[in-house]
Amino acid sequence: MPSQFLKNLKEQFELKPADCREIISAFSREMANGLAGRKSSLKMIPAYVDVPKGDERGRFIAVDLGGTNLRVLEIELSGRGRIKKLKEKKFVIDKKYTRVSADELFGFIAKKIKDLLRWQPIEAGFTFSFPVRQTAIASGVLAHWTKDFCAKGVVGKDVVKLLERALYRQGIYNLKITALVNDTVGTLVCRGYSDVHSDVGIILGTGTNACYREALAKIIKWRGTKPSGAKMIVNIEWGNFNKLTVSCYDRQLDRASENSGEQILEKMVGGMYLGEIVRLILVDLCKKDLIFDQRDTALFGRSKSFKSEYMSEIEADCTADLSRTKKILKYFGIKKCSFSQAALVKKVCELVAARAANISGSCLAAVIKRIDPALKKKHTVAIDGSVYEKHPVFSRQMRKALKTIFGQKAKKVQMVLTKDGSGVGAAIIAAVAAKAKKK
Ligand code: GLC
């Protein structure tokens, strides 16, 4: 019976308040362990930068390599939050570049930069949205790939050096990379340029991650001289959090992935994976003869064929006969679909997305509790990414989770969509670095 199946599924995917509290305490423990240099699934990487003062000025290039796109921008900062994009180019990263050699990947990036560059010397911020252990504001080594990237010869290398070398190979000598940035950090810094309450940055897109402002004194693992300032942004790399209860579908997805055993939270929340979880559940329903005829559903067998965007469309389907849902199912060869079958598909999508939003909300609550245990101050959480922006109920569900956890005080936490923060933030951090040099 589909109803029995659905009941089991709900048991696996619905998070009760007690489950959220458990996530919060496990996440808090892992954060503390990561900051102390003890074993932890959270890397807690110091970003060598704090939120900007807002008076940073000048023209900078921003290079932004995410999971899906590469963007190159020229940005003018005029202080007091005034930002002007002078130029912007966006390229979809062809799948082949995720598995080429380091020279080919960075050569591709350098070529795209060349197309936008003028002859004047200029400084740039490089947003490289992967787990990089930073050693300074403009250097850091890739710990491991995420988001299905596996280009060879990059892990263990300084990614700024790799980009600089590729720029020289292109004959570019007038561009200096002065800041290396994670996309979460760029997003927080971008919002922080005009909003003093900003203290958390989150990406909910192809992959997922968060960063926050931490007191330098609490970054216990820090060795050597402490930089000036009382706080520093820490890149949590929360996608790797592994203290979550997983379902059989999560295990299946993980086994088939490039990085099995890693990025467990990311595989339950990231847009790269949400659709795949839905697909695995639909395949299971088919195999158990609880939904469509197995012969009609050959396409469900194709891994990653069910895009997370379909989930958004299905969940936004308010038509009386669920015709938009049925139209999407037609792409999969399902010509005849009853209302109850379409409603079941919709329910599966809702459960998978709601779990992702509840996990994100709980982890955000753990971060807020760490910064401000009694929730006395206002907090702006800068968020970007396709899942947060495009999914019809994700942000609402996340807010609901915060309300369950914090009650009325949840009002103090403002979640703000900060579009393109990863690019703009890189330019702002390059400006922060330029200002520090002048001192
Ligand atoms: C992955 C990366 C992380 C990045 C996130 C969002 O989790 O490891 O560095 O911030 O994706 O793009």
Short mmCIF file of C-alpha atoms and ligand atoms in Angstrom, two decimals:
data_model
loop_
_atom_site.label_atom_id
_atom_site.label_comp_id
_atom_site.label_asym_id
_atom_site.label_seq_id
_atom_site.Cartn_x
_atom_site.Cartn_y
_atom_site.Cartn_z
CA MET A 1 0.00 0.00 0.00
CA PRO A 2 1.37 3.45 -0.88
CA SER A 3 -0.02 4.69 2.45
CA GLN A 4 2.18 2.26 4.41
CA PHE A 5 5.17 3.23 2.26
CA LEU A 6 4.44 6.90 2.89
CA LYS A 7 4.15 6.28 6.62
CA ASN A 8 7.62 4.66 6.65
CA LEU A 9 9.01 7.45 4.53
CA LYS A 10 7.63 10.08 6.89
CA GLU A 11 9.23 8.31 9.82
CA GLN A 12 12.57 8.53 8.05
CA PHE A 13 12.30 12.08 6.71
CA GLU A 14 10.23 14.11 9.17
CA LEU A 15 12.29 15.83 11.85
CA LYS A 16 10.56 16.29 15.19
CA PRO A 17 11.62 19.11 17.56
CA ALA A 18 13.61 16.52 19.58
CA ASP A 19 15.51 15.50 16.39
CA CYS A 20 16.33 19.15 15.72
CA ARG A 21 17.60 19.57 19.29
CA GLU A 22 19.83 16.53 18.83
CA ILE A 23 21.26 17.98 15.61
CA ILE A 24 21.93 21.27 17.39
CA SER A 25 23.86 19.66 20.23
CA ALA A 26 25.88 17.35 17.96
CA PHE A 27 26.65 20.24 15.62
CA SER A 28 27.74 22.45 18.56
CA ARG A 29 30.08 19.71 19.80
CA GLU A 30 31.60 19.24 16.36
CA MET A 31 32.14 23.00 15.99
CA ALA A 32 33.96 23.14 19.33
CA ASN A 33 36.09 20.11 18.40
CA GLY A 34 36.96 21.59 15.01
CA LEU A 35 37.99 24.92 16.57
CA ALA A 36 40.18 23.13 19.11
CA GLY A 37 41.92 21.06 16.43
CA ARG A 38 40.36 17.84 17.73
CA LYS A 39 38.82 15.19 15.48
CA SER A 40 35.64 16.57 13.92
CA SER A 41 33.60 16.30 10.74
CA LEU A 42 33.60 20.13 10.69
CA LYS A 43 36.86 21.64 9.43
CA MET A 44 36.25 25.11 10.96
CA ILE A 45 38.70 26.91 8.67
CA PRO A 46 39.83 30.41 9.66
CA ALA A 47 39.27 32.72 6.68
CA TYR A 48 41.92 35.35 7.59
CA VAL A 49 39.33 38.09 7.28
CA ASP A 50 36.52 39.70 9.27
CA VAL A 51 33.46 41.57 7.97
CA PRO A 52 34.48 44.84 6.27
CA LYS A 53 34.18 48.31 7.78
CA GLY A 54 32.19 49.54 4.78
CA ASP A 55 34.72 52.20 3.75
CA GLU A 56 36.66 49.96 1.36
CA ARG A 57 37.01 51.55 -2.08
CA GLY A 58 38.48 50.89 -5.50
CA ARG A 59 38.14 48.74 -8.59
CA PHE A 60 38.74 45.03 -8.34
CA ILE A 61 38.31 41.86 -10.34
CA ALA A 62 36.38 38.98 -8.80
CA VAL A 63 36.78 35.44 -10.06
CA ASP A 64 34.11 33.09 -8.75
CA LEU A 65 34.39 29.33 -9.28
CA GLY A 66 31.34 27.61 -7.77
CA GLY A 67 29.98 24.15 -8.41
CA THR A 68 28.06 24.96 -11.59
CA ASN A 69 29.28 28.30 -12.94
CA LEU A 70 32.40 30.38 -13.35
CA ARG A 71 31.91 34.12 -13.13
CA VAL A 72 34.37 36.91 -13.78
CA LEU A 73 33.42 40.40 -12.66
CA GLU A 74 34.89 43.86 -12.50
CA ILE A 75 33.55 45.70 -9.49
CA GLU A 76 33.75 49.24 -8.24
CA LEU A 77 33.40 49.86 -4.51
CA SER A 78 32.62 53.39 -3.41
CA GLY A 79 32.21 52.90 0.34
CA ARG A 80 29.07 52.93 2.51
CA GLY A 81 27.73 49.83 0.83
CA ARG A 82 27.87 51.28 -2.67
CA ILE A 83 28.77 48.55 -5.15
CA LYS A 84 28.73 48.79 -8.93
CA LYS A 85 29.24 45.86 -11.24
CA LEU A 86 31.14 47.29 -14.22
CA LYS A 87 31.43 44.01 -16.08
CA GLU A 88 30.18 40.50 -15.54
CA LYS A 89 30.61 37.29 -17.50
CA LYS A 90 29.11 33.97 -16.52
CA PHE A 91 30.03 30.58 -17.97
CA VAL A 92 28.49 27.20 -17.23
CA ILE A 93 31.29 24.81 -16.28
CA ASP A 94 31.28 21.97 -18.77
CA LYS A 95 31.25 18.61 -16.96
CA LYS A 96 34.58 17.73 -18.61
CA TYR A 97 36.37 20.47 -16.63
CA THR A 98 35.44 18.76 -13.37
CA ARG A 99 37.71 15.84 -14.26
CA VAL A 100 40.59 17.30 -16.29
CA SER A 101 44.13 18.09 -15.09
CA ALA A 102 44.91 21.09 -12.86
CA ASP A 103 46.55 22.87 -15.83
CA GLU A 104 43.45 22.43 -17.99
CA LEU A 105 41.01 23.56 -15.28
CA PHE A 106 43.00 26.64 -14.28
CA GLY A 107 43.86 27.31 -17.94
CA PHE A 108 40.13 27.48 -18.68
CA ILE A 109 39.63 29.97 -15.81
CA ALA A 110 42.60 32.10 -16.92
CA LYS A 111 41.31 32.28 -20.50
CA LYS A 112 37.93 33.54 -19.31
CA ILE A 113 39.64 36.17 -17.14
CA LYS A 114 41.76 37.28 -20.12
CA ASP A 115 38.63 38.06 -22.16
CA LEU A 116 37.49 40.59 -19.57
CA LEU A 117 40.79 42.18 -18.57
CA ARG A 118 42.18 45.53 -19.60
CA TRP A 119 45.90 46.38 -19.68
CA GLN A 120 46.04 48.26 -16.32
CA PRO A 121 47.41 46.46 -13.28
CA ILE A 122 44.55 45.35 -11.04
CA GLU A 123 44.05 43.19 -7.96
CA ALA A 124 41.59 40.34 -7.71
CA GLY A 125 39.71 38.24 -5.20
CA PHE A 126 39.36 34.56 -6.09
CA THR A 127 36.31 32.74 -4.77
CA PHE A 128 37.07 29.04 -4.87
CA SER A 129 34.08 27.25 -3.36
CA PHE A 130 35.69 24.08 -2.13
CA PRO A 131 37.27 23.07 1.20
CA VAL A 132 40.53 24.97 1.19
CA ARG A 133 42.74 25.13 4.27
CA GLN A 134 43.80 28.75 4.20
CA THR A 135 47.27 29.69 5.36
CA ALA A 136 46.96 33.43 4.65
CA ILE A 137 44.44 35.80 3.11
CA ALA A 138 45.70 34.91 -0.38
CA SER A 139 46.83 31.32 -0.10
CA GLY A 140 45.36 27.97 0.77
CA VAL A 141 45.53 24.31 -0.07
CA LEU A 142 42.61 22.23 -1.36
CA ALA A 143 41.79 19.56 1.28
CA HIS A 144 39.60 17.47 -1.03
CA TRP A 145 37.14 18.01 -3.85
CA THR A 146 33.39 18.22 -3.30
CA LYS A 147 30.34 18.55 -5.58
CA ASP A 148 31.55 15.77 -7.91
CA PHE A 149 34.68 17.65 -9.00
CA CYS A 150 37.75 15.43 -9.30
CA ALA A 151 40.24 17.37 -11.47
CA LYS A 152 43.65 15.82 -10.99
CA GLY A 153 46.65 17.44 -9.34
CA VAL A 154 44.76 20.05 -7.34
CA VAL A 155 44.25 18.37 -3.94
CA GLY A 156 47.11 19.36 -1.63
CA LYS A 157 48.12 22.33 -3.83
CA ASP A 158 47.85 26.07 -3.27
CA VAL A 159 45.01 27.07 -5.58
CA VAL A 160 46.15 30.70 -5.83
CA LYS A 161 49.53 29.56 -7.14
CA LEU A 162 47.79 27.28 -9.65
CA LEU A 163 45.69 30.20 -10.91
CA GLU A 164 48.66 32.59 -11.04
CA ARG A 165 50.69 30.10 -13.05
CA ALA A 166 47.78 29.64 -15.47
CA LEU A 167 47.51 33.44 -15.83
CA TYR A 168 51.22 33.69 -16.73
CA ARG A 169 50.77 30.94 -19.29
CA GLN A 170 48.11 33.16 -20.86
CA GLY A 171 50.56 36.09 -20.84
CA ILE A 172 48.64 37.90 -18.10
CA TYR A 173 51.02 39.73 -15.75
CA ASN A 174 48.88 42.67 -14.67
CA LEU A 175 46.48 40.75 -12.41
CA LYS A 176 47.46 39.97 -8.83
CA ILE A 177 45.35 37.61 -6.73
CA THR A 178 45.28 39.26 -3.32
CA ALA A 179 42.41 37.36 -1.68
CA LEU A 180 41.28 33.75 -1.61
CA VAL A 181 37.66 33.38 -0.56
CA ASN A 182 35.07 30.70 0.12
CA ASP A 183 31.62 31.52 -1.33
CA THR A 184 30.00 31.55 2.13
CA VAL A 185 32.61 34.07 3.30
CA GLY A 186 32.08 36.20 0.18
CA THR A 187 28.34 36.17 0.81
CA LEU A 188 28.69 37.23 4.46
CA VAL A 189 31.23 39.93 3.61
CA CYS A 190 29.04 41.25 0.79
CA ARG A 191 26.08 41.72 3.14
CA GLY A 192 28.39 42.98 5.90
CA TYR A 193 29.54 45.84 3.64
CA SER A 194 26.24 47.60 4.34
CA ASP A 195 24.71 45.78 7.35
CA VAL A 196 26.48 45.78 10.72
CA HIS A 197 24.39 42.93 12.10
CA SER A 198 25.71 40.43 9.54
CA ASP A 199 27.44 37.54 11.25
CA VAL A 200 26.51 34.36 9.35
CA GLY A 201 26.83 33.47 5.65
CA ILE A 202 25.17 30.42 4.09
CA ILE A 203 25.14 28.84 0.65
CA LEU A 204 22.21 26.58 -0.19
CA GLY A 205 22.86 25.80 -3.84
CA THR A 206 24.53 22.96 -5.74
CA GLY A 207 26.45 22.36 -2.51
CA THR A 208 25.88 23.76 0.96
CA ASN A 209 28.03 25.38 3.61
CA ALA A 210 28.11 28.17 6.17
CA CYS A 211 30.53 30.57 7.84
CA TYR A 212 30.24 32.91 10.85
CA ARG A 213 32.17 35.49 12.85
CA GLU A 214 34.11 33.86 15.68
CA ALA A 215 36.06 35.46 18.54
CA LEU A 216 39.77 35.01 17.76
CA ALA A 217 40.35 33.85 21.33
CA LYS A 218 38.04 30.89 20.68
CA ILE A 219 39.92 29.64 17.64
CA ILE A 220 42.03 27.50 19.95
CA LYS A 221 43.84 25.65 17.16
CA TRP A 222 45.34 28.93 15.85
CA ARG A 223 49.15 28.78 15.93
CA GLY A 224 51.54 31.71 15.64
CA THR A 225 50.81 35.38 16.04
CA LYS A 226 47.17 36.32 16.14
CA PRO A 227 46.12 38.94 13.61
CA SER A 228 44.78 42.27 14.81
CA GLY A 229 41.05 42.50 15.51
CA ALA A 230 38.89 40.60 17.92
CA LYS A 231 37.01 38.44 15.42
CA MET A 232 37.60 36.38 12.33
CA ILE A 233 35.25 34.63 9.94
CA VAL A 234 35.39 30.84 10.16
CA ASN A 235 34.37 28.66 7.22
CA ILE A 236 32.57 25.74 8.87
CA GLU A 237 32.41 23.44 5.80
CA TRP A 238 29.11 22.20 7.22
CA GLY A 239 28.41 20.02 4.20
CA ASN A 240 30.68 17.41 5.77
CA PHE A 241 28.69 17.18 9.04
CA ASN A 242 28.15 13.48 9.61
CA LYS A 243 26.12 13.15 12.82
CA LEU A 244 22.76 12.86 11.07
CA THR A 245 20.37 9.95 10.85
CA VAL A 246 20.39 8.80 7.25
CA SER A 247 17.78 6.82 5.32
CA CYS A 248 18.43 3.85 3.06
CA TYR A 249 18.16 6.24 0.07
CA ASP A 250 20.91 8.49 1.47
CA ARG A 251 23.12 5.45 1.87
CA GLN A 252 22.43 4.38 -1.70
CA LEU A 253 23.23 7.87 -3.01
CA ASP A 254 26.41 8.05 -0.96
CA ARG A 255 27.66 4.67 -2.18
CA ALA A 256 27.28 5.76 -5.81
CA SER A 257 28.98 9.13 -5.29
CA GLU A 258 32.54 10.26 -6.14
CA ASN A 259 33.24 10.93 -2.44
CA SER A 260 31.54 8.11 -0.58
CA GLY A 261 31.48 8.61 3.22
CA GLU A 262 32.10 12.35 2.91
CA GLN A 263 29.83 15.40 2.71
CA ILE A 264 26.92 13.58 4.35
CA LEU A 265 24.93 16.73 5.18
CA GLU A 266 25.58 18.15 1.72
CA LYS A 267 24.14 14.99 0.18
CA MET A 268 20.90 15.56 2.16
CA VAL A 269 20.61 19.29 1.46
CA GLY A 270 22.52 20.35 -1.68
CA GLY A 271 20.69 20.97 -4.94
CA MET A 272 23.09 18.57 -6.62
CA TYR A 273 21.56 15.72 -4.63
CA LEU A 274 17.96 16.52 -3.64
CA GLY A 275 16.46 15.41 -6.96
CA GLU A 276 18.50 12.23 -6.85
CA ILE A 277 17.04 11.31 -3.45
CA VAL A 278 13.54 11.80 -4.90
CA ARG A 279 14.46 9.65 -7.89
CA LEU A 280 15.72 6.82 -5.68
CA ILE A 281 12.46 6.88 -3.70
CA LEU A 282 10.41 6.83 -6.93
CA VAL A 283 12.43 3.89 -8.24
CA ASP A 284 11.75 2.06 -4.98
CA LEU A 285 8.02 2.82 -5.29
CA CYS A 286 8.08 1.45 -8.86
CA LYS A 287 9.95 -1.68 -7.85
CA LYS A 288 7.38 -2.34 -5.15
CA ASP A 289 4.57 -1.82 -7.70
CA LEU A 290 3.17 1.04 -5.64
CA ILE A 291 3.12 3.75 -8.28
CA PHE A 292 3.87 3.42 -12.01
CA ASP A 293 4.30 0.40 -14.22
CA GLN A 294 7.97 -0.51 -14.07
CA ARG A 295 8.16 -0.75 -17.87
CA ASP A 296 7.05 2.87 -18.25
CA THR A 297 9.71 4.17 -15.99
CA ALA A 298 12.95 3.22 -17.72
CA LEU A 299 14.08 6.82 -17.38
CA PHE A 300 13.83 6.75 -13.60
CA GLY A 301 16.75 4.35 -13.81
CA ARG A 302 19.08 7.07 -15.09
CA SER A 303 21.12 8.43 -12.21
CA LYS A 304 20.75 12.20 -11.56
CA SER A 305 18.03 12.48 -14.23
CA PHE A 306 15.54 13.91 -11.74
CA LYS A 307 16.73 17.50 -11.33
CA SER A 308 16.16 19.40 -8.11
CA GLU A 309 14.49 22.10 -10.24
CA TYR A 310 11.69 19.61 -10.95
CA MET A 311 11.05 19.40 -7.22
CA SER A 312 10.53 23.16 -7.11
CA GLU A 313 8.11 23.02 -10.02
CA ILE A 314 6.19 20.11 -8.53
CA GLU A 315 5.93 21.70 -5.10
CA ALA A 316 4.71 24.94 -6.68
CA ASP A 317 2.03 23.06 -8.62
CA CYS A 318 -1.31 24.39 -7.38
CA THR A 319 -3.37 23.23 -10.36
CA ALA A 320 -6.51 21.30 -9.42
CA ASP A 321 -5.44 18.22 -11.39
CA LEU A 322 -1.67 18.56 -10.74
CA SER A 323 -1.14 19.03 -14.46
CA ARG A 324 2.32 20.61 -14.03
CA THR A 325 3.48 17.58 -12.07
CA LYS A 326 2.07 15.25 -14.70
CA LYS A 327 3.89 17.22 -17.41
CA ILE A 328 7.23 16.69 -15.67
CA LEU A 329 6.48 12.99 -15.26
CA LYS A 330 5.91 12.83 -19.01
CA TYR A 331 9.64 13.62 -19.49
CA PHE A 332 10.19 10.28 -17.80
CA GLY A 333 7.96 8.41 -20.20
CA ILE A 334 4.95 8.36 -17.89
CA LYS A 335 2.09 9.08 -20.25
CA LYS A 336 -0.75 8.08 -17.99
CA CYS A 337 -0.66 9.43 -14.49
CA SER A 338 -3.61 9.55 -12.12
CA PHE A 339 -4.21 12.32 -9.64
CA SER A 340 -3.23 10.12 -6.70
CA GLN A 341 0.03 9.05 -8.40
CA ALA A 342 0.95 12.69 -9.06
CA ALA A 343 0.00 13.57 -5.47
CA LEU A 344 2.29 10.82 -4.19
CA VAL A 345 5.21 12.18 -6.25
CA LYS A 346 4.46 15.64 -4.84
CA LYS A 347 4.43 14.31 -1.29
CA VAL A 348 7.82 12.61 -1.82
CA CYS A 349 9.28 15.92 -3.08
CA GLU A 350 7.85 17.77 -0.09
CA LEU A 351 9.30 15.33 2.44
CA VAL A 352 12.78 15.43 0.91
CA ALA A 353 12.85 19.25 0.70
CA ALA A 354 11.36 19.78 4.18
CA ARG A 355 14.01 17.54 5.72
CA ALA A 356 16.74 19.56 3.98
CA ALA A 357 15.25 22.84 5.25
CA ASN A 358 14.90 21.48 8.80
CA ILE A 359 18.51 20.27 8.85
CA SER A 360 19.69 23.67 7.54
CA GLY A 361 17.54 25.51 10.09
CA SER A 362 18.85 23.37 12.97
CA CYS A 363 22.49 23.84 11.98
CA LEU A 364 21.92 27.58 11.60
CA ALA A 365 20.38 27.60 15.10
CA ALA A 366 23.50 25.87 16.46
CA VAL A 367 25.68 28.57 14.89
CA ILE A 368 23.53 31.38 16.30
CA LYS A 369 23.57 29.76 19.75
CA ARG A 370 27.36 29.62 19.60
CA ILE A 371 27.64 33.34 18.78
CA ASP A 372 24.89 34.53 21.12
CA PRO A 373 23.60 31.81 23.50
CA ALA A 374 20.78 33.93 24.99
CA LEU A 375 19.87 35.43 21.62
CA LYS A 376 20.18 38.98 22.90
CA LYS A 377 21.30 40.66 19.68
CA LYS A 378 20.06 40.98 16.13
CA HIS A 379 21.67 38.71 13.57
CA THR A 380 21.63 39.00 9.81
CA VAL A 381 22.19 35.74 8.00
CA ALA A 382 23.27 36.34 4.40
CA ILE A 383 22.10 33.46 2.22
CA ASP A 384 22.57 32.67 -1.44
CA GLY A 385 22.09 29.65 -3.67
CA SER A 386 19.52 28.19 -6.02
CA VAL A 387 17.84 25.93 -3.44
CA TYR A 388 17.16 28.81 -1.07
CA GLU A 389 16.23 31.25 -3.81
CA LYS A 390 14.20 29.10 -6.16
CA HIS A 391 12.52 26.42 -4.07
CA PRO A 392 8.99 27.63 -3.29
CA VAL A 393 8.89 26.67 0.40
CA PHE A 394 12.50 26.09 1.49
CA SER A 395 13.07 29.50 3.10
CA ARG A 396 9.67 29.41 4.81
CA GLN A 397 10.36 25.94 6.19
CA MET A 398 13.78 27.02 7.44
CA ARG A 399 12.22 29.99 9.22
CA LYS A 400 9.59 27.67 10.72
CA ALA A 401 12.38 25.46 12.09
CA LEU A 402 14.03 28.52 13.66
CA LYS A 403 10.72 29.47 15.24
CA THR A 404 10.26 26.00 16.72
CA ILE A 405 13.75 26.21 18.20
CA PHE A 406 13.88 29.84 19.37
CA GLY A 407 10.18 30.70 19.81
CA GLN A 408 9.44 34.45 19.63
CA LYS A 409 13.15 35.26 19.76
CA ALA A 410 13.53 33.82 16.25
CA LYS A 411 12.53 37.32 15.08
CA LYS A 412 16.02 38.49 15.98
CA VAL A 413 17.44 36.30 13.23
CA GLN A 414 16.90 37.85 9.84
CA MET A 415 17.64 35.68 6.82
CA VAL A 416 18.47 37.79 3.77
CA LEU A 417 18.89 36.59 0.21
CA THR A 418 22.27 38.00 -0.83
CA LYS A 419 22.51 37.44 -4.53
CA ASP A 420 25.95 37.22 -6.17
CA GLY A 421 27.62 37.73 -2.79
CA SER A 422 30.31 35.21 -3.59
CA GLY A 423 31.59 37.37 -6.47
CA VAL A 424 31.10 40.80 -4.95
CA GLY A 425 32.42 39.59 -1.59
CA ALA A 426 35.69 38.50 -3.24
CA ALA A 427 36.20 42.04 -4.55
CA ILE A 428 35.47 43.49 -1.11
CA ILE A 429 37.99 41.13 0.52
CA ALA A 430 40.58 42.14 -2.09
CA ALA A 431 39.87 45.74 -1.03
CA VAL A 432 40.28 44.81 2.66
CA ALA A 433 43.64 43.23 1.79
CA ALA A 434 44.72 46.33 -0.18
CA LYS A 435 43.78 48.57 2.78
CA ALA A 436 45.76 46.37 5.20
CA LYS A 437 48.85 46.60 2.95
CA LYS A 438 48.73 50.38 2.97
CA LYS A 439 48.76 50.56 6.78
C1 GLC B 1 30.82 22.60 -0.91
C2 GLC B 1 32.22 23.15 -0.68
C3 GLC B 1 32.18 24.43 0.14
C4 GLC B 1 31.21 25.41 -0.49
C5 GLC B 1 29.84 24.76 -0.69
C6 GLC B 1 28.84 25.69 -1.35
O1 GLC B 1 30.31 22.17 0.30
O2 GLC B 1 33.03 22.20 -0.02
O3 GLC B 1 33.45 25.02 0.26
O4 GLC B 1 31.12 26.55 0.30
O5 GLC B 1 29.98 23.60 -1.47
O6 GLC B 1 29.23 26.06 -2.62
#
